[in-house]
Coordinates of C-alpha atoms in Angstrom, one line a residue:
M1 CA 58.3 18.5 22.6
L2 CA 55.9 18.4 25.6
R3 CA 54.5 21.9 24.8
W4 CA 54.1 20.7 21.1
R5 CA 52.1 17.6 22.2
H6 CA 50.1 19.6 24.7
C7 CA 49.0 21.8 21.8
V8 CA 48.2 19.2 19.4
T9 CA 46.0 17.5 22.1
I10 CA 44.1 20.7 22.7
G11 CA 43.8 20.9 18.9
L12 CA 42.5 17.7 18.7
A13 CA 40.0 18.2 21.5
M14 CA 38.5 21.1 19.7
L15 CA 38.3 19.6 16.4
L16 CA 36.3 16.8 18.0
V17 CA 33.9 19.4 19.8
A18 CA 33.3 21.4 16.6
C19 CA 32.4 17.9 14.9
G20 CA 30.0 17.3 17.4
V21 CA 32.0 14.1 18.9
T22 CA 32.3 14.7 22.8
S23 CA 33.4 12.4 25.5
D24 CA 29.7 12.0 26.4
S25 CA 29.1 10.2 22.8
Q26 CA 31.5 7.8 23.5
D27 CA 30.2 7.0 26.7
P28 CA 29.6 3.1 27.4
A29 CA 26.0 3.8 28.9
A30 CA 24.9 6.1 26.0
R31 CA 26.1 3.6 23.4
A32 CA 24.2 0.8 25.4
D33 CA 20.9 3.0 25.4
A34 CA 21.3 3.4 21.9
A35 CA 21.7 0.1 20.8
R36 CA 18.7 -0.8 22.9
L37 CA 16.4 1.7 21.2
D38 CA 17.8 0.2 18.0
V39 CA 16.7 -3.2 19.0
V40 CA 13.2 -2.1 20.3
F41 CA 12.6 0.0 17.1
S42 CA 13.5 -3.1 15.1
A43 CA 11.6 -5.3 16.8
Q44 CA 8.3 -2.8 16.7
T45 CA 9.1 -2.5 12.8
R46 CA 9.1 -6.3 12.3
V47 CA 5.7 -6.5 14.1
W48 CA 4.4 -4.0 11.5
Q49 CA 6.1 -6.1 8.5
D50 CA 4.5 -9.4 9.9
K51 CA 1.1 -8.0 10.2
R52 CA 1.6 -6.3 6.7
R53 CA 2.5 -9.3 4.9
A54 CA -0.4 -11.6 7.0
E55 CA -3.2 -8.9 5.6
L56 CA -1.3 -9.1 2.0
V57 CA -1.6 -13.2 1.9
S58 CA -5.0 -13.5 3.8
P59 CA -7.7 -15.5 1.7
D60 CA -9.3 -12.0 0.6
G61 CA -6.1 -10.0 0.5
W62 CA -4.7 -8.3 -2.8
L63 CA -2.9 -11.1 -3.8
S64 CA -6.0 -13.4 -4.1
L65 CA -7.3 -11.3 -7.3
I66 CA -7.9 -13.0 -10.5
G67 CA -10.1 -10.5 -12.7
L68 CA -11.0 -7.0 -13.0
H69 CA -14.1 -6.9 -15.7
R70 CA -15.6 -3.8 -17.1
I71 CA -19.5 -3.9 -16.9
E72 CA -20.3 -2.5 -20.5
L73 CA -23.6 -3.9 -21.3
K74 CA -27.0 -4.5 -19.5
S75 CA -26.5 -8.1 -19.0
H76 CA -23.6 -10.5 -18.8
F77 CA -23.1 -14.1 -18.3
I78 CA -20.2 -14.8 -15.7
G79 CA -18.2 -18.0 -15.5
S80 CA -14.8 -19.7 -16.5
G81 CA -16.5 -21.0 -20.0
Q82 CA -15.7 -19.8 -23.2
A83 CA -19.1 -18.6 -24.0
A84 CA -19.1 -16.5 -20.8
G85 CA -19.1 -12.6 -21.7
I86 CA -17.2 -12.1 -18.2
R87 CA -15.0 -15.1 -18.3
L88 CA -13.3 -15.9 -15.0
S89 CA -9.6 -17.6 -15.0
M90 CA -11.1 -20.0 -12.1
G91 CA -14.5 -21.3 -11.0
P92 CA -17.7 -22.7 -12.6
E93 CA -17.9 -22.6 -16.4
K94 CA -21.2 -21.2 -15.9
L95 CA -21.8 -19.0 -12.7
G96 CA -24.8 -17.1 -13.7
L97 CA -26.1 -13.9 -15.0
L98 CA -25.4 -10.2 -14.1
Q99 CA -27.8 -7.7 -15.0
S100 CA -27.5 -3.9 -14.7
D101 CA -29.6 -0.6 -15.0
D102 CA -28.8 2.9 -14.0
G103 CA -26.2 1.9 -11.3
A104 CA -28.1 -0.8 -10.0
Y105 CA -27.0 -4.6 -10.1
W106 CA -28.6 -8.3 -9.7
F107 CA -27.2 -11.3 -10.1
T108 CA -29.2 -14.7 -11.0
P109 CA -27.2 -18.2 -10.4
E110 CA -26.9 -20.8 -12.8
R111 CA -29.1 -23.8 -11.9
G112 CA -27.5 -26.0 -9.7
V113 CA -24.4 -23.7 -9.1
V114 CA -24.1 -23.0 -5.3
V115 CA -23.5 -19.2 -4.6
T116 CA -23.8 -17.3 -1.6
L117 CA -24.4 -13.6 -1.0
D118 CA -22.4 -12.3 2.3
D119 CA -22.1 -15.9 3.2
V120 CA -26.0 -16.7 2.8
P121 CA -27.0 -19.4 0.1
V122 CA -29.2 -18.0 -2.6
R123 CA -31.3 -19.6 -5.2
G124 CA -32.9 -16.9 -7.0
R125 CA -32.2 -13.4 -8.3
V126 CA -30.4 -11.0 -5.7
R127 CA -29.3 -7.4 -5.6
L128 CA -25.6 -6.7 -5.5
L129 CA -24.4 -3.6 -3.7
S130 CA -20.9 -1.7 -4.9
D131 CA -18.3 -0.3 -3.1
A132 CA -20.1 2.8 -3.5
D133 CA -22.5 1.8 -1.0
A134 CA -22.2 1.6 2.7
S135 CA -22.1 -2.1 2.7
P136 CA -20.9 -3.6 -0.4
S137 CA -22.0 -7.1 -1.4
A138 CA -19.8 -10.1 -1.5
L139 CA -20.9 -13.1 -3.9
G140 CA -19.2 -16.4 -3.1
F141 CA -18.5 -19.4 -5.1
D142 CA -16.2 -22.6 -5.2
A143 CA -17.3 -23.4 -1.6
G144 CA -16.3 -20.0 -0.4
K145 CA -12.9 -20.1 -2.0
G146 CA -14.0 -17.6 -4.9
A147 CA -15.7 -14.2 -4.4
L148 CA -17.1 -11.6 -6.8
S149 CA -17.8 -7.8 -6.0
I150 CA -18.8 -4.8 -7.9
I151 CA -16.4 -1.7 -7.7
E152 CA -17.3 1.7 -9.2
R153 CA -13.8 4.0 -10.5
G154 CA -14.5 7.3 -12.0
G155 CA -18.1 6.6 -13.1
V156 CA -17.1 3.3 -14.3
A157 CA -18.3 -0.2 -12.8
F158 CA -16.2 -3.4 -12.7
V159 CA -16.4 -6.9 -11.6
R160 CA -13.7 -7.8 -9.6
A161 CA -12.9 -11.4 -8.9
R162 CA -10.9 -13.3 -6.3
H163 CA -9.8 -16.7 -5.3
E164 CA -7.8 -18.4 -2.5
D165 CA -6.0 -20.4 -5.1
A166 CA -5.0 -17.5 -7.2
R167 CA -1.3 -18.2 -8.5
T168 CA -0.2 -14.7 -7.2
R169 CA -1.1 -15.8 -3.6
T170 CA 0.0 -19.6 -3.9
R171 CA 3.2 -18.6 -5.4
F172 CA 3.8 -15.4 -3.1
T173 CA 7.8 -14.7 -3.1
G174 CA 7.6 -12.4 0.1
L175 CA 8.6 -9.0 0.7
E176 CA 12.0 -7.6 1.1
Y177 CA 12.7 -4.1 2.8
W178 CA 15.8 -2.0 3.3
P179 CA 17.4 -2.4 6.8
T180 CA 15.5 -0.7 9.5
A181 CA 16.6 2.5 10.5
R182 CA 15.7 5.1 13.1
D183 CA 16.9 8.1 11.2
W184 CA 14.1 7.6 8.6
Q185 CA 11.7 8.4 11.3
V186 CA 11.1 12.1 10.5
D187 CA 9.6 14.8 12.3
A188 CA 7.1 16.6 10.3
T189 CA 4.6 19.5 10.5
F190 CA 1.1 19.6 9.0
E191 CA -0.6 22.5 7.0
P192 CA -4.4 22.2 6.8
A193 CA -5.5 23.0 3.7
S194 CA -8.6 25.2 2.9
A195 CA -12.1 23.7 3.4
G196 CA -13.4 21.6 0.3
A197 CA -9.9 21.4 -1.2
T198 CA -9.5 18.6 -3.5
L199 CA -6.4 16.9 -5.2
P200 CA -6.6 15.3 -8.5
I201 CA -5.6 11.8 -8.5
A202 CA -4.9 9.6 -11.3
N203 CA -5.2 5.8 -10.9
I204 CA -3.4 2.8 -12.8
L205 CA -6.2 2.8 -15.1
G206 CA -5.5 5.9 -16.5
M207 CA -8.7 7.7 -14.6
I208 CA -8.6 10.5 -12.8
E209 CA -10.7 11.6 -10.0
D210 CA -10.7 14.8 -7.4
M211 CA -10.3 13.5 -4.0
P212 CA -10.5 15.6 -0.9
T213 CA -7.0 16.4 0.9
P214 CA -6.8 17.7 4.5
G215 CA -3.6 19.3 3.8
T216 CA 0.2 19.2 3.2
V217 CA 2.9 17.5 5.4
T218 CA 6.3 19.2 5.4
F219 CA 9.7 17.7 6.3
E220 CA 13.4 18.1 6.5
R221 CA 16.0 15.8 5.1
D222 CA 19.8 16.4 4.9
G223 CA 19.3 20.2 5.1
S224 CA 16.4 20.2 2.3
R225 CA 12.8 20.9 2.8
Y226 CA 10.2 18.5 1.4
A227 CA 6.2 18.7 1.0
L228 CA 3.8 15.8 0.6
Q229 CA 0.2 16.6 -0.1
A230 CA -2.1 14.2 1.9
L231 CA -5.4 12.4 1.6
Q232 CA -7.5 11.2 4.4
G233 CA -6.9 7.6 5.4
G234 CA -8.4 5.8 8.3
D235 CA -10.0 7.2 11.4
D236 CA -6.6 8.0 13.0
T237 CA -4.2 8.5 10.0
L238 CA -3.3 10.4 7.0
F239 CA -2.5 8.6 3.7
L240 CA 0.6 9.9 1.6
I241 CA 1.2 8.5 -2.1
F242 CA 4.8 9.3 -2.9
A243 CA 7.5 8.8 -5.5
D244 CA 11.1 9.4 -5.0
R245 CA 14.4 8.8 -6.2
T246 CA 14.6 5.0 -5.8
S247 CA 11.1 4.6 -7.6
G248 CA 12.1 2.2 -10.6
H249 CA 15.5 1.8 -8.8
G250 CA 14.9 -0.5 -6.1
S251 CA 11.6 0.3 -5.0
Y252 CA 8.2 -0.2 -7.2
S253 CA 8.2 2.1 -10.2
A254 CA 4.6 3.9 -9.7
G255 CA 5.4 4.8 -6.2
R256 CA 4.6 3.8 -2.9
Y257 CA 2.3 4.5 0.1
L258 CA 2.5 5.9 3.7
D259 CA 0.1 5.7 6.5
A260 CA 0.8 8.7 9.0
P261 CA -0.7 9.6 12.3
L262 CA -2.9 12.6 12.6
P263 CA -1.0 15.9 13.7
D264 CA -1.3 16.9 17.4
D265 CA -2.7 20.1 18.3
E266 CA 0.5 22.2 17.2
G267 CA 0.3 20.4 13.8
R268 CA 3.4 18.2 14.9
L269 CA 3.5 14.2 13.5
R270 CA 6.1 12.0 12.8
L271 CA 6.7 10.2 9.5
D272 CA 8.1 6.7 9.6
F273 CA 9.5 5.8 6.0
N274 CA 10.4 2.4 7.4
R275 CA 6.7 1.6 7.0
A276 CA 6.4 2.8 3.6
Y277 CA 4.8 -0.1 1.3
N278 CA 4.0 -1.1 -2.0
P279 CA 0.4 -0.3 -3.7
P280 CA -1.7 -3.5 -4.5
C281 CA -0.6 -2.9 -8.5
A282 CA 2.9 -4.0 -7.6
F283 CA 1.6 -7.4 -7.0
T284 CA -1.4 -7.9 -9.2
A285 CA -2.9 -6.5 -12.7
F286 CA -6.1 -6.3 -11.1
A287 CA -6.0 -3.6 -8.7
T288 CA -7.0 0.4 -9.6
C289 CA -4.5 1.9 -7.4
P290 CA -4.1 5.7 -7.1
L291 CA -0.8 7.2 -8.0
P292 CA 1.3 10.0 -6.8
P293 CA 0.0 13.4 -7.3
A294 CA 2.4 15.8 -9.2
G295 CA 3.5 17.5 -5.9
N296 CA 4.6 14.4 -4.2
R297 CA 7.6 13.3 -6.4
L298 CA 10.5 13.8 -4.0
D299 CA 13.8 14.7 -5.3
L300 CA 15.1 12.5 -2.5
A301 CA 16.0 8.6 -2.5
V302 CA 14.0 7.3 0.3
S303 CA 16.2 4.2 0.9
A304 CA 13.9 2.7 3.7
G305 CA 10.6 0.6 3.7
E306 CA 9.6 -1.9 1.2
K307 CA 11.6 -2.7 -2.0
A308 CA 10.2 -3.4 -5.2
Y309 CA 8.2 -7.2 -5.5
R310 CA 9.7 -10.1 -7.4
P311 CA 7.2 -12.0 -8.6
P312 CA 7.5 -15.9 -9.4
P313 CA 8.6 -16.7 -12.8
P314 CA 5.7 -17.7 -15.1
P315 CA 4.6 -21.4 -15.2
T316 CA 6.4 -23.6 -17.8
L317 CA 4.7 -25.0 -20.9
E318 CA 4.8 -28.8 -20.7

């Protein structure tokens, strides 16, 4: 009997070793270290989530958008009144006259309406710069609560309108996330693209633009290899637009965004999918979000990061 028990003990020990479970993994100190790492990582992720929310709900954040109006004529009267060619949902009934010619834009405020250009009060006709210029103009109204700007997408110009009192901002319901998990931090490698390489990127309006790509990020998950074609982000980031098996099934249907650090000299970097976030068009109908390129649709359920937004119910009619 003792010999039989001894054999069983040896067999169980061999099985535990084969499965990667050793006495070290049961060490209280190791468990405590892992728990501390989880706490620190969760705290760091929470800081990022709080910053993300603050930027979203800021007075000039994406939630403040109230309109996106295509500039189709040489002249458009702008205002909230019924006679306006570009009709705002908020603001003065008559705001002023927008004129355009060969990619140049001018604005003349309505008599008696207080308007600012980059926070400086204006009285007469002023030149407006678009986001294709180095320093885009911001035309303020409603005592600074509202703002107009010119954006260009795919060779088409639009007036974008914001207002601090936008319903999407004042009725914001908050962000939801999958539970933070360190195993959704994955090591990746970067493969640079050839000089001048571009990607065709469609936006939510159906326009397609060829955008420069610095290269491709590859990583492994559960024994499978995946690749994401990158766009240039900020000074120290790559910008990844991806869809996955959760798109439309827990996360935003059109995909999500992820900012990744630039690779080191050996092409190594780390992706943290806990910081995947929704594009602006998940919150407003007035954004022009770029969508995932064809190669960035992962056959993988990325159950990490930001979940689909639940907007507030529409206002009731009294």
